[in-house]
Amino acid sequence: MNSIQTLFPNLTEAQLFAHTSILAINLVLFLLIKPILTSVESGKDHDSKIYILRAINIFIIILLGINLVLSRAHEDYQNHFIKIGLSLFAIYAGFVVYSISSYFLRKRFGTEKELDNKQVFLETYSSRIVDILLMVLVIFATLYAIIMIWGADSMLETTGIIGIVFAFMAFTSSIWAPDIISGLIILNTQMLEDGDLVLIDGYPDEYIISKVSFIYVILYDARNNHRTLIRNSRFIQSKIDNLSRIASTDGIRKRLVYQIGYPDISAEDAETRYEQFQLFKQNIDKMFDKAYHKACEDEKIKINSNKHFEWSLTKTGNYALEYTLWFYLEKIPNTKVTATIRKHYMRTIYRVNEAVFDASITENIDLSTPDLNTITVEKNSAK
């Protein structure tokens, strides 16, 4: 320390110790920030955060070096560069403390859920309330530290920066408050969690909930494989069907509709016509029954094999008989992987439809909607 004191005679031992500590802490954080964020934010894309935080570490070290050079060159130097570095470090430390604290708050007040074969802790109404209080505390602690670093104690007065912050929050509350309250409502219902597959009224595609944040919800489009962002207040304004929360253990009930042409019944007596119609119905039953057994044998078709297919004649029209087939899906897994959802949900529906078509060929049933034309022949009157 004496040799360093000789190099920088304008700095006291306390100042040199502070410079050395800041340098050591930044070097340690530069190396440890990636495992820290990986541990507390597992499953999230935090590469950009790591790059930004490491860039701040390097920038603080550069400011520290500039401050040492200027303090050696000028006796009356006011240490402005180290104050800038300390201000950045206060913001940096506030973010790290908030991230680590949020992780332990989720473990303490959140709920544990298996997602993609991993145990994760999700936010609840209680954890979000505590998280908001923590965020406010960290923000004010960071502002207080920055004010003390610059020696601007007058800013702590009512007419200073604290008063400005409160006034700003009051005037902008109509913008951010509805989204925060809506986010709390989402969490309080315990009906919508990360990894759930949902259908939103007005949107044709299925979405996976990726994250419910303070202001917005991040969704994954299961069909088109892209991300969607929607504000919390707008998200809960619509009817939301949670496909991951089934009403019974049978599973999600889906249906397929088929237009089948009228049977050719040309017998003159009623008994023969009835027998022909019964034969037609038996062929329909055989078609759907074969489709069920084929679906049970195919591992790629994720249906509830304990629930047999159900079908019924649901409509008679001018062109065809409308038959509706109902079947139950296996429980959708808790996942954020869109490919997994497509395998369990979309592909199953398509393969059931294919199984019905294969069975229709065997039973000689035409699934194409017949197009009937009426031809009218008019005789020309003699003139």
XYZ file of C-alpha atoms in Angstrom:
383
model
C 0.000 0.000 0.000
C 2.952 2.377 0.717
C 4.280 1.957 -2.813
C 0.844 2.730 -4.224
C 0.618 5.728 -1.897
C 3.898 6.961 -3.379
C 2.494 6.712 -6.918
C -0.660 8.620 -5.974
C 0.325 11.091 -3.243
C -2.885 13.119 -3.663
C -5.045 10.218 -2.466
C -5.500 9.147 1.128
C -5.215 5.549 2.251
C -8.990 5.345 2.511
C -9.372 6.572 -1.074
C -6.735 4.109 -2.325
C -8.475 1.293 -0.473
C -11.787 2.331 -2.026
C -10.228 2.327 -5.537
C -8.674 -1.091 -4.935
C -11.942 -2.515 -3.595
C -13.955 -1.181 -6.537
C -11.444 -2.693 -8.965
C -11.521 -6.088 -7.232
C -15.326 -6.174 -6.953
C -15.774 -5.308 -10.638
C -13.306 -7.992 -11.721
C -15.115 -10.579 -9.571
C -18.534 -9.524 -10.884
C -17.240 -9.614 -14.472
C -16.431 -13.296 -13.970
C -19.418 -14.281 -11.815
C -22.299 -12.329 -13.375
C -23.058 -15.089 -15.898
C -23.404 -17.942 -13.352
C -25.347 -15.615 -11.034
C -27.936 -14.700 -13.675
C -28.063 -18.288 -14.947
C -28.928 -19.478 -11.435
C -31.547 -16.853 -10.559
C -33.091 -16.494 -14.032
C -33.032 -20.068 -15.286
C -34.802 -20.630 -18.583
C -34.633 -16.989 -19.626
C -32.676 -15.354 -22.386
C -30.162 -13.310 -20.391
C -27.246 -13.108 -22.855
C -27.937 -9.448 -23.635
C -28.059 -8.614 -19.917
C -24.711 -10.305 -19.381
C -23.103 -8.315 -22.220
C -24.470 -5.033 -20.867
C -23.430 -5.727 -17.273
C -19.939 -6.813 -18.288
C -19.623 -3.699 -20.433
C -20.528 -1.637 -17.353
C -17.828 -3.482 -15.375
C -15.223 -2.603 -17.987
C -16.434 0.999 -18.214
C -16.219 1.416 -14.422
C -12.642 0.067 -14.445
C -11.757 2.532 -17.228
C -13.270 5.407 -15.239
C -11.308 4.222 -12.216
C -8.059 4.371 -14.202
C -8.844 7.822 -15.589
C -9.611 9.047 -12.078
C -6.264 7.755 -10.767
C -4.345 9.450 -13.590
C -6.120 12.792 -13.104
C -5.738 12.670 -9.319
C -1.965 12.231 -9.765
C -1.748 15.042 -12.306
C -3.903 17.616 -10.494
C -3.959 18.254 -6.768
C -7.327 20.035 -6.879
C -9.047 17.318 -8.930
C -12.566 16.656 -7.568
C -12.810 12.930 -8.454
C -15.653 13.402 -10.925
C -14.838 10.269 -12.923
C -14.869 8.015 -9.874
C -18.224 9.525 -8.903
C -19.584 8.613 -12.322
C -18.190 5.111 -11.880
C -19.690 4.781 -8.410
C -23.055 5.962 -9.700
C -22.974 3.269 -12.398
C -21.886 0.731 -9.811
C -24.818 1.697 -7.553
C -27.246 1.014 -10.428
C -25.383 -2.207 -11.243
C -25.491 -3.376 -7.628
C -29.185 -2.483 -7.353
C -29.993 -4.661 -10.362
C -27.970 -7.622 -9.062
C -29.452 -7.342 -5.557
C -32.975 -7.134 -7.018
C -32.439 -10.180 -9.268
C -31.045 -12.340 -6.462
C -33.695 -11.193 -3.977
C -36.504 -11.825 -6.482
C -35.274 -15.380 -6.935
C -35.424 -16.119 -3.210
C -38.800 -14.362 -2.932
C -40.189 -16.643 -5.662
C -38.880 -19.657 -3.724
C -40.420 -18.365 -0.495
C -43.761 -16.946 -1.678
C -44.133 -18.420 -5.177
C -45.353 -21.787 -6.375
C -43.275 -24.732 -7.568
C -44.127 -26.292 -10.923
C -42.589 -28.848 -13.240
C -41.888 -27.222 -16.609
C -40.076 -29.087 -19.393
C -39.075 -31.769 -16.845
C -37.503 -29.141 -14.565
C -38.708 -27.815 -11.225
C -39.173 -24.046 -11.459
C -40.607 -21.447 -9.115
C -43.364 -19.273 -10.586
C -44.673 -15.987 -9.295
C -47.919 -15.781 -7.363
C -50.012 -12.889 -6.133
C -48.103 -12.824 -2.837
C -44.659 -13.000 -4.431
C -45.541 -10.246 -6.917
C -46.712 -7.905 -4.112
C -43.477 -8.475 -2.195
C -41.532 -8.111 -5.445
C -43.109 -4.694 -6.094
C -42.185 -3.539 -2.584
C -38.662 -4.830 -3.110
C -38.350 -3.010 -6.423
C -39.492 0.279 -4.863
C -37.034 -0.198 -1.987
C -34.128 -0.952 -4.341
C -34.941 2.052 -6.565
C -35.032 4.460 -3.639
C -31.900 2.938 -2.104
C -30.086 3.343 -5.439
C -31.247 6.962 -5.788
C -30.169 7.670 -2.220
C -26.720 6.150 -2.865
C -26.239 8.227 -6.036
C -27.285 11.403 -4.212
C -24.833 10.698 -1.379
C -22.036 9.924 -3.891
C -22.425 13.378 -5.433
C -23.008 15.090 -2.091
C -26.353 16.513 -3.242
C -28.153 16.199 0.077
C -30.513 19.035 -0.829
C -32.145 16.769 -3.412
C -33.571 14.682 -0.576
C -35.884 17.521 0.375
C -39.576 17.477 -0.586
C -38.941 19.902 -3.418
C -35.957 17.870 -4.619
C -35.656 14.755 -6.725
C -37.797 12.604 -4.397
C -40.690 15.013 -4.789
C -40.180 15.031 -8.556
C -40.222 11.230 -8.626
C -43.473 11.066 -6.653
C -45.058 13.729 -8.857
C -43.965 11.871 -11.995
C -45.449 8.611 -10.690
C -48.724 10.344 -9.815
C -49.132 11.953 -13.251
C -48.242 8.752 -15.149
C -50.193 6.327 -12.959
C -53.000 6.090 -15.517
C -50.499 4.542 -17.954
C -48.708 1.929 -15.839
C -51.078 1.314 -12.908
C -53.794 -0.588 -14.906
C -51.200 -3.030 -16.243
C -49.669 -3.673 -12.811
C -53.124 -4.219 -11.277
C -54.112 -6.486 -14.186
C -50.913 -8.475 -13.675
C -51.791 -8.934 -10.018
C -55.288 -10.080 -11.020
C -53.805 -12.653 -13.417
C -51.573 -14.036 -10.682
C -54.300 -13.936 -8.043
C -56.689 -16.079 -10.120
C -54.054 -18.863 -10.279
C -55.624 -19.799 -13.622
C -52.826 -18.618 -15.898
C -49.238 -19.722 -15.316
C -46.032 -19.986 -17.301
C -46.184 -22.902 -19.725
C -49.985 -22.925 -20.051
C -51.532 -23.211 -23.514
C -54.281 -20.623 -24.002
C -56.777 -19.482 -26.612
C -57.529 -15.743 -26.577
C -60.864 -14.509 -27.888
C -60.326 -12.690 -31.170
C -57.064 -14.493 -32.006
C -57.170 -17.711 -34.074
C -53.904 -19.273 -32.889
C -52.998 -21.030 -29.648
C -50.404 -19.348 -27.414
C -48.059 -20.560 -24.687
C -47.644 -18.204 -21.729
C -43.934 -17.499 -21.412
C -43.927 -14.812 -18.742
C -46.325 -12.522 -16.887
C -44.315 -9.404 -16.029
C -45.308 -6.158 -14.320
C -46.589 -4.472 -17.496
C -46.997 -7.124 -20.190
C -47.412 -10.806 -20.995
C -45.003 -12.604 -23.334
C -46.652 -15.340 -25.419
C -45.299 -17.960 -27.826
C -47.422 -18.598 -30.914
C -47.626 -22.399 -30.973
C -48.573 -22.591 -34.658
C -46.371 -19.933 -36.241
C -43.442 -20.245 -33.798
C -42.988 -16.564 -32.981
C -43.212 -14.436 -29.849
C -46.080 -12.102 -29.037
C -46.253 -9.292 -26.482
C -49.524 -7.978 -25.104
C -50.207 -5.564 -22.241
C -51.685 -7.045 -19.076
C -54.742 -4.772 -19.144
C -55.579 -5.774 -22.716
C -54.822 -9.442 -22.082
C -57.515 -9.900 -19.415
C -60.120 -7.890 -21.325
C -60.694 -10.891 -23.600
C -62.096 -14.335 -22.862
C -59.161 -16.661 -22.246
C -59.479 -20.428 -22.575
C -56.742 -22.276 -20.711
C -56.252 -25.571 -22.549
C -53.780 -26.772 -19.908
C -56.435 -26.579 -17.165
C -59.022 -29.191 -18.064
C -62.445 -29.449 -16.442
C -62.173 -33.241 -15.951
C -59.575 -35.972 -16.111
C -60.895 -37.072 -19.514
C -58.836 -34.396 -21.266
C -59.598 -31.722 -23.828
C -62.644 -32.673 -25.947
C -62.159 -31.950 -29.646
C -64.448 -32.539 -32.596
C -64.208 -33.166 -36.325
C -67.138 -32.696 -38.720
C -67.697 -34.843 -41.818
C -70.132 -34.359 -44.674
C -71.269 -37.773 -45.913
C -73.579 -38.224 -48.862
C -77.061 -39.681 -48.418
C -77.205 -43.471 -48.849
C -78.679 -44.883 -52.048
C -81.903 -46.421 -50.771
C -84.080 -47.424 -53.711
C -86.098 -50.380 -52.405
C -89.839 -50.158 -52.723
C -90.918 -51.797 -49.463
C -90.279 -50.175 -46.077
C -88.560 -53.163 -44.480
C -85.901 -53.393 -47.182
C -85.294 -49.641 -47.075
C -84.837 -49.879 -43.297
C -82.335 -52.710 -43.696
C -80.372 -50.691 -46.256
C -80.298 -47.708 -43.925
C -79.148 -49.860 -41.000
C -76.337 -51.248 -43.151
C -75.295 -47.686 -43.973
C -75.248 -46.780 -40.269
C -73.212 -49.889 -39.454
C -70.612 -48.874 -42.029
C -70.413 -45.415 -40.441
C -69.958 -47.008 -37.002
C -67.278 -49.359 -38.332
C -65.422 -46.438 -39.929
C -65.199 -44.428 -36.713
C -64.494 -47.515 -34.609
C -61.574 -48.535 -36.849
C -60.259 -44.987 -36.699
C -60.332 -45.172 -32.885
C -58.372 -48.438 -32.736
C -55.819 -47.148 -35.218
C -55.368 -43.975 -33.175
C -54.795 -46.032 -30.029
C -52.108 -48.091 -31.778
C -50.243 -45.051 -33.113
C -47.908 -43.606 -30.444
C -47.764 -40.298 -32.297
C -51.486 -39.751 -31.763
C -51.830 -38.343 -28.233
C -55.434 -39.239 -27.419
C -56.951 -40.543 -24.202
C -57.307 -44.201 -25.149
C -59.558 -44.798 -22.127
C -62.273 -42.693 -23.754
C -63.749 -44.233 -26.891
C -64.577 -42.025 -29.863
C -68.081 -40.599 -29.814
C -70.000 -39.736 -32.960
C -73.484 -38.732 -33.944
C -75.575 -37.479 -36.834
C -75.763 -33.779 -35.971
C -77.336 -32.246 -39.066
C -79.262 -33.179 -42.181
C -78.935 -30.851 -45.135
C -79.820 -30.583 -48.767
C -76.514 -32.017 -49.915
C -75.180 -34.340 -47.194
C -75.510 -35.810 -43.737
C -73.315 -34.064 -41.162
C -71.617 -36.438 -38.736
C -69.612 -35.078 -35.801
C -66.802 -37.074 -34.201
C -65.686 -36.262 -30.637
C -62.453 -37.474 -29.043
C -60.334 -36.617 -25.992
C -56.691 -35.568 -25.978
C -54.022 -36.576 -23.517
C -53.127 -33.990 -20.879
C -51.029 -31.292 -22.507
C -47.538 -31.257 -20.960
C -46.251 -28.220 -19.076
C -43.796 -26.811 -21.567
C -42.691 -23.656 -23.326
C -41.460 -25.576 -26.388
C -43.812 -24.882 -29.289
C -42.753 -28.054 -31.136
C -43.917 -30.187 -28.203
C -47.310 -28.469 -28.190
C -47.703 -29.024 -31.917
C -46.996 -32.749 -31.450
C -49.514 -33.178 -28.644
C -52.206 -30.830 -29.868
C -52.238 -29.963 -33.583
C -50.646 -33.125 -34.956
C -52.984 -35.359 -32.972
C -56.053 -33.696 -34.481
C -54.657 -34.019 -38.000
C -53.706 -37.681 -37.509
C -57.146 -38.557 -36.130
C -58.636 -37.017 -39.256
C -56.242 -39.090 -41.366
C -57.234 -42.257 -39.473
C -60.893 -41.560 -40.235
C -60.098 -41.099 -43.913
C -58.160 -44.387 -44.016
C -61.114 -46.180 -42.423
C -63.534 -44.561 -44.870
C -61.628 -46.125 -47.765
C -61.929 -49.556 -46.127
C -65.645 -49.156 -45.502
C -66.261 -47.604 -48.934
C -67.678 -44.370 -47.524
C -67.192 -41.219 -49.562
C -66.271 -38.245 -47.340
C -66.507 -35.747 -50.170
C -69.549 -33.507 -50.009
C -71.775 -34.372 -52.978
C -72.779 -31.566 -55.268
C -76.359 -32.075 -56.424
C -77.654 -30.369 -59.504
C -81.255 -30.097 -60.606
C -81.775 -30.132 -64.350
C -85.019 -28.721 -65.700
C -86.048 -29.542 -69.275
C -88.485 -27.189 -70.858
C -90.428 -28.147 -74.006
C -90.782 -25.489 -76.627
C -94.416 -24.751 -77.336
C -95.504 -25.048 -80.959
C -96.028 -21.763 -82.706
